[in-house]
Amino acid sequence: MELGLVGLGKMGGNMRQRIRNAGHTVVGFDHNQDISDAKDLADMVGKLTASDQPKVVWVMVPVQAIDPVITELADLLSPGDIVIDGGNSRWTDDTRRAAQLAEKDIKFVDCGVSGGVWGLENGYALMCGGENDVVATLMPIFEALKPEGDFGFVHAGKVGAGHFSKMVHNGIEYAIMQAYAEGFELLEAADIVDNVPETFESWREGTVIRSWLLDLMVNALKEDTHLDKIRGYAEDSGEGRWTVEAAIDHAVPVPAIAASLFARFASRQDDSPAMKAIAAMRNQFGGHAVKGAEDPSYATPPIKH
Amino acid sequence: MELGLVGLGKMGGNMRQRIRNAGHTVVGFDHNQDISDAKDLADMVGKLTASDQPKVVWVMVPVQAIDPVITELADLLSPGDIVIDGGNSRWTDDTRRAAQLAEKDIKFVDCGVSGGVWGLENGYALMCGGENDVVATLMPIFEALKPEGDFGFVHAGKVGAGHFSKMVHNGIEYAIMQAYAEGFELLEAADIVDNVPETFESWREGTVIRSWLLDLMVNALKEDTHLDKIRGYAEDSGEGRWTVEAAIDHAVPVPAIAASLFARFASRQDDSPAMKAIAAMRNQFGGHAVKGAEDPSYATPPIKH
Amino acid sequence: MELGLVGLGKMGGNMRQRIRNAGHTVVGFDHNQDISDAKDLADMVGKLTASDQPKVVWVMVPVQAIDPVITELADLLSPGDIVIDGGNSRWTDDTRRAAQLAEKDIKFVDCGVSGGVWGLENGYALMCGGENDVVATLMPIFEALKPEGDFGFVHAGKVGAGHFSKMVHNGIEYAIMQAYAEGFELLEAADIVDNVPETFESWREGTVIRSWLLDLMVNALKEDTHLDKIRGYAEDSGEGRWTVEAAIDHAVPVPAIAASLFARFASRQDDSPAMKAIAAMRNQFGGHAVKGAEDPSYATPPIKH
Amino acid sequence: MELGLVGLGKMGGNMRQRIRNAGHTVVGFDHNQDISDAKDLADMVGKLTASDQPKVVWVMVPVQAIDPVITELADLLSPGDIVIDGGNSRWTDDTRRAAQLAEKDIKFVDCGVSGGVWGLENGYALMCGGENDVVATLMPIFEALKPEGDFGFVHAGKVGAGHFSKMVHNGIEYAIMQAYAEGFELLEAADIVDNVPETFESWREGTVIRSWLLDLMVNALKEDTHLDKIRGYAEDSGEGRWTVEAAIDHAVPVPAIAASLFARFASRQDDSPAMKAIAAMRNQFGGHAVKGAEDPSYATPPIKH
């Protein structure tokens, strides 16, 4: 099968390789001409010449670039052609983009992609949304990208269902990571367990909490026993936020996922305005000393009881 | 009425004054002889000479000093005398102390005291636990300490009920403070409201959220509009912790109180071990950059959608 | 001053009364002709005849009715006239509505209103957003509505700032209510405090947690000691949700407010899908019995330790 | 090697089998004589006759039975013999029990055991605490019980470290389960994804959230697509509670684990006292209708925005 692939960064570049490894033809385009197979989008589309299939273009670009690319593709493609958005789009944008392309009778499929830097070797988990026959047309590409074995691909529903599934996947991921993180901090703080990395490693078999994230956590602890070398500073991508917002829209309580998101927000603050307010109120009612903005902070000893 | 009062610090000293203002006799003892009325506990007890009442001693000392004082008082007092623990004791310690004193037929009352630096002027809210007749004996002292008006005193139940009530009071306080603090941070962050202190001040009448803590927050904001001068560093006393633990004992969900407690814990950390773990796992699976332990942190711009 | 007032329900009706009590002229319109002063919006606008002021119309209708009313007013009013939206609008809608009216040079002010059934007597807290001169024109109306005294009104900023402030106010309200609610549940569960209503009542003076909401809680407990007569079922309005969403937009951690919102969501579920999943997983790994969908539930005894 | 094993229930019975499968001698005792190898503890100890090792007794009984068994064993065993507590003990009890046995120079090892009904086949993950030489003596038994491969066993530290590690493991488990549960509820609520079980199943490969608990969740969804057959009712064992309490002792924020615990508490309530309080306050200030205790509840439609 033949595929145009827009965006050859960390994800797209490896995906091109994995699809080619499966025997398909990929014409990739990237603004970085050193890695691009085409000089622009029109050139890329022009190089899609297979006569036995519609032109298929997979868009794998940063969120802010998706709309411009899709708008340009709408001009370059023909009725019956297919655009796949594999980026980290919000599911609510999928419907809009599908409608935009549908005006020219171009088909749209949204596809959430998981796998990170491990995807080239292990395959990418794919969650897609779209019409049945369009998804069917794309199956050779999906088969090339997904992991071997029975899992790693789902046609989750209509347009939007792919990114929605991926969003929920990431929301779950946030809370699972928070779970291990809280356990790590408690083990480190308690001074009862001598060897925290070995304890995490022992959990890799026979326990209820064995998982791929646990394996990664063990890798990290082997490199840096107490994680002394890195800061407790965690970015968040849109999916965690959108998960909480979608939950609010549907009146679904998501306390663990929200807690995980808020912990990341807090990790990026040099000082917490909310905690300034707490300190200020305590000072007002109790005469509790406040710390000046320039005071060094220090850990408080635990209260024993 | 005549009262021995052990501990003349920020709380005890003002309480002595307020009780005296009501016309009662107070013999205070403190290790600081400059403010003490007696040279030691024995001397204080010796100076309690009223013949128409049992000797009554109010203990108002830091948590770690309570047991030694009570043990000494057990030797100095006689059957029928009364000890009041007005400190920040855990309610579970009250029963034990009551039993210790009961061996000598000395009575025990626990009394949670709220009021802070405002108590001398406005009165102290009192929540006490103990036997009906013992509490009845103490009412003149309680009347002297409590605020004027109909409220501010409760005989909550048997021994322990006073400190339990005070503990729950403080747990509620944690979450109310957190509520204002979160609202403050959001108003500051959003850059929509021009004058956050005025907004808080406007809430003092007519709103659902008017309260004494709001008044204090307004005071603090008048002194320091953006709370620039103080750090977001908040201590916690035992009561917030005990509230969550008591809730766990009784299978009561307390998500807001627990969140408030955890926010204080986090405020005292220079770096979060849990967030180190999050950063480490993200780096492992996605190649996301981590920040070195020495990197300056910076605020992340909000994701727009 | 002269005012058109659209919507004479529980809020609007009382507001008409309070504004009239202050000596102003109000022409009210409501679909319920029994209480309406005009037969339709056009009739209402026609009855605004003061020559020394622009026509001023306060819209106090349910959220879904605001856009139709504003669209109709845009046709009925003239350049320089003023529309106030006093409803529970999302602040993000204010900008859009202001722009719609600005096309005809009609001015727009958004005003969050707090006070509920107590507003007629005590006054309404008002948080408004808009241009300085427009707000200045409206001050006589705001003065009539707001509580006596120094507080209860703020011009928070540009258009949108009023509803944003009111939204944050409500978010804070959610968490304060949750604070008292958690404390109540713990006191009820612990079986240590004999008289929970008296304990709450005692907190009305001298404590850190005295507030208007506490007063209301005491009223409720006096009517129904254990709240046996009502279900633990709590609606939420949009403001709580929007507060969490605004916090997410600005990367502000709001764990207590979010917990309060989620607790309300959960209170409305007959059965929790999430907890079905927990039960299912426990059954899978541990052979823990699950309860059939039709089994009666029962409270679990606390684990003692 | 030769081992006495007290308690032959769901866990102990399978453990006896797995240890025997490895070629060791196990004398099991259970009050159920049908499955017991000895008629009482004394009989069991009498049957431990190997001359080349100390007598070793593994206690695998419910929490409330551990102290009586250990007290009886203290009389039956001799200096140098070893007792292992494999039950769900709180780590703080380990030190006490070790001291009790140390009076007779009997050694003590605590061992957290994970594996549930899958342990017989896959092996049990073991986290133990104790002196190095005592643990070394027990390694043949640990090797027999643990899973094949490099993981599944850790000597975490001194006495108590085993149960502490196991406790943290379970705390992590709570939050991971909650993560999947929240994701499940959101997918079910959103009505965007057609096939939730297939979506979960697809996540088993290539995703960041693949894990053994995910596998179990998939199993459960295959049996009961919407989990209609079971109630959202989740027990909790002591470990989750102790994890939060240990975190509080060490001032470690554990918002996700605590949220998971509270969600289980709430799942067991027929009605929420806290939410009664919320409903009561809303009624007081806003005239919001409350639902009578006998009213049927119903799901509220989501607010669209």
Short mmCIF file of C-alpha atoms in Angstrom, two decimals, chain C residues 18 28-29 42 45 68 118 139 144 148 174 189 191 227-228 261 266 275 287 294 303:
data_model
loop_
_atom_site.label_atom_id
_atom_site.label_comp_id
_atom_site.label_asym_id
_atom_site.label_seq_id
_atom_site.Cartn_x
_atom_site.Cartn_y
_atom_site.Cartn_z
CA ARG C 18 -35.84 45.54 46.44
CA GLY C 28 -40.70 43.95 34.78
CA PHE C 29 -41.43 41.41 32.12
CA ALA C 42 -41.18 45.30 23.11
CA VAL C 45 -38.90 48.59 26.33
CA PRO C 68 -32.78 34.74 22.67
CA TRP C 118 -32.23 35.93 51.57
CA MET C 139 -24.55 52.52 40.27
CA ALA C 144 -30.33 49.50 45.65
CA GLU C 148 -26.17 47.91 53.39
CA TYR C 174 -18.57 24.24 46.95
CA ALA C 189 -19.91 8.34 62.42
CA ASP C 191 -20.17 8.09 68.12
CA LEU C 227 -30.72 14.97 58.49
CA ASP C 228 -32.74 11.78 58.34
CA LEU C 261 -17.65 18.71 42.63
CA ALA C 266 -21.19 10.64 42.94
CA MET C 275 -16.73 0.93 41.67
CA GLY C 287 -11.50 -14.26 44.27
CA GLU C 294 -29.60 -6.66 43.16
CA ILE C 303 -11.30 -1.76 60.64
#
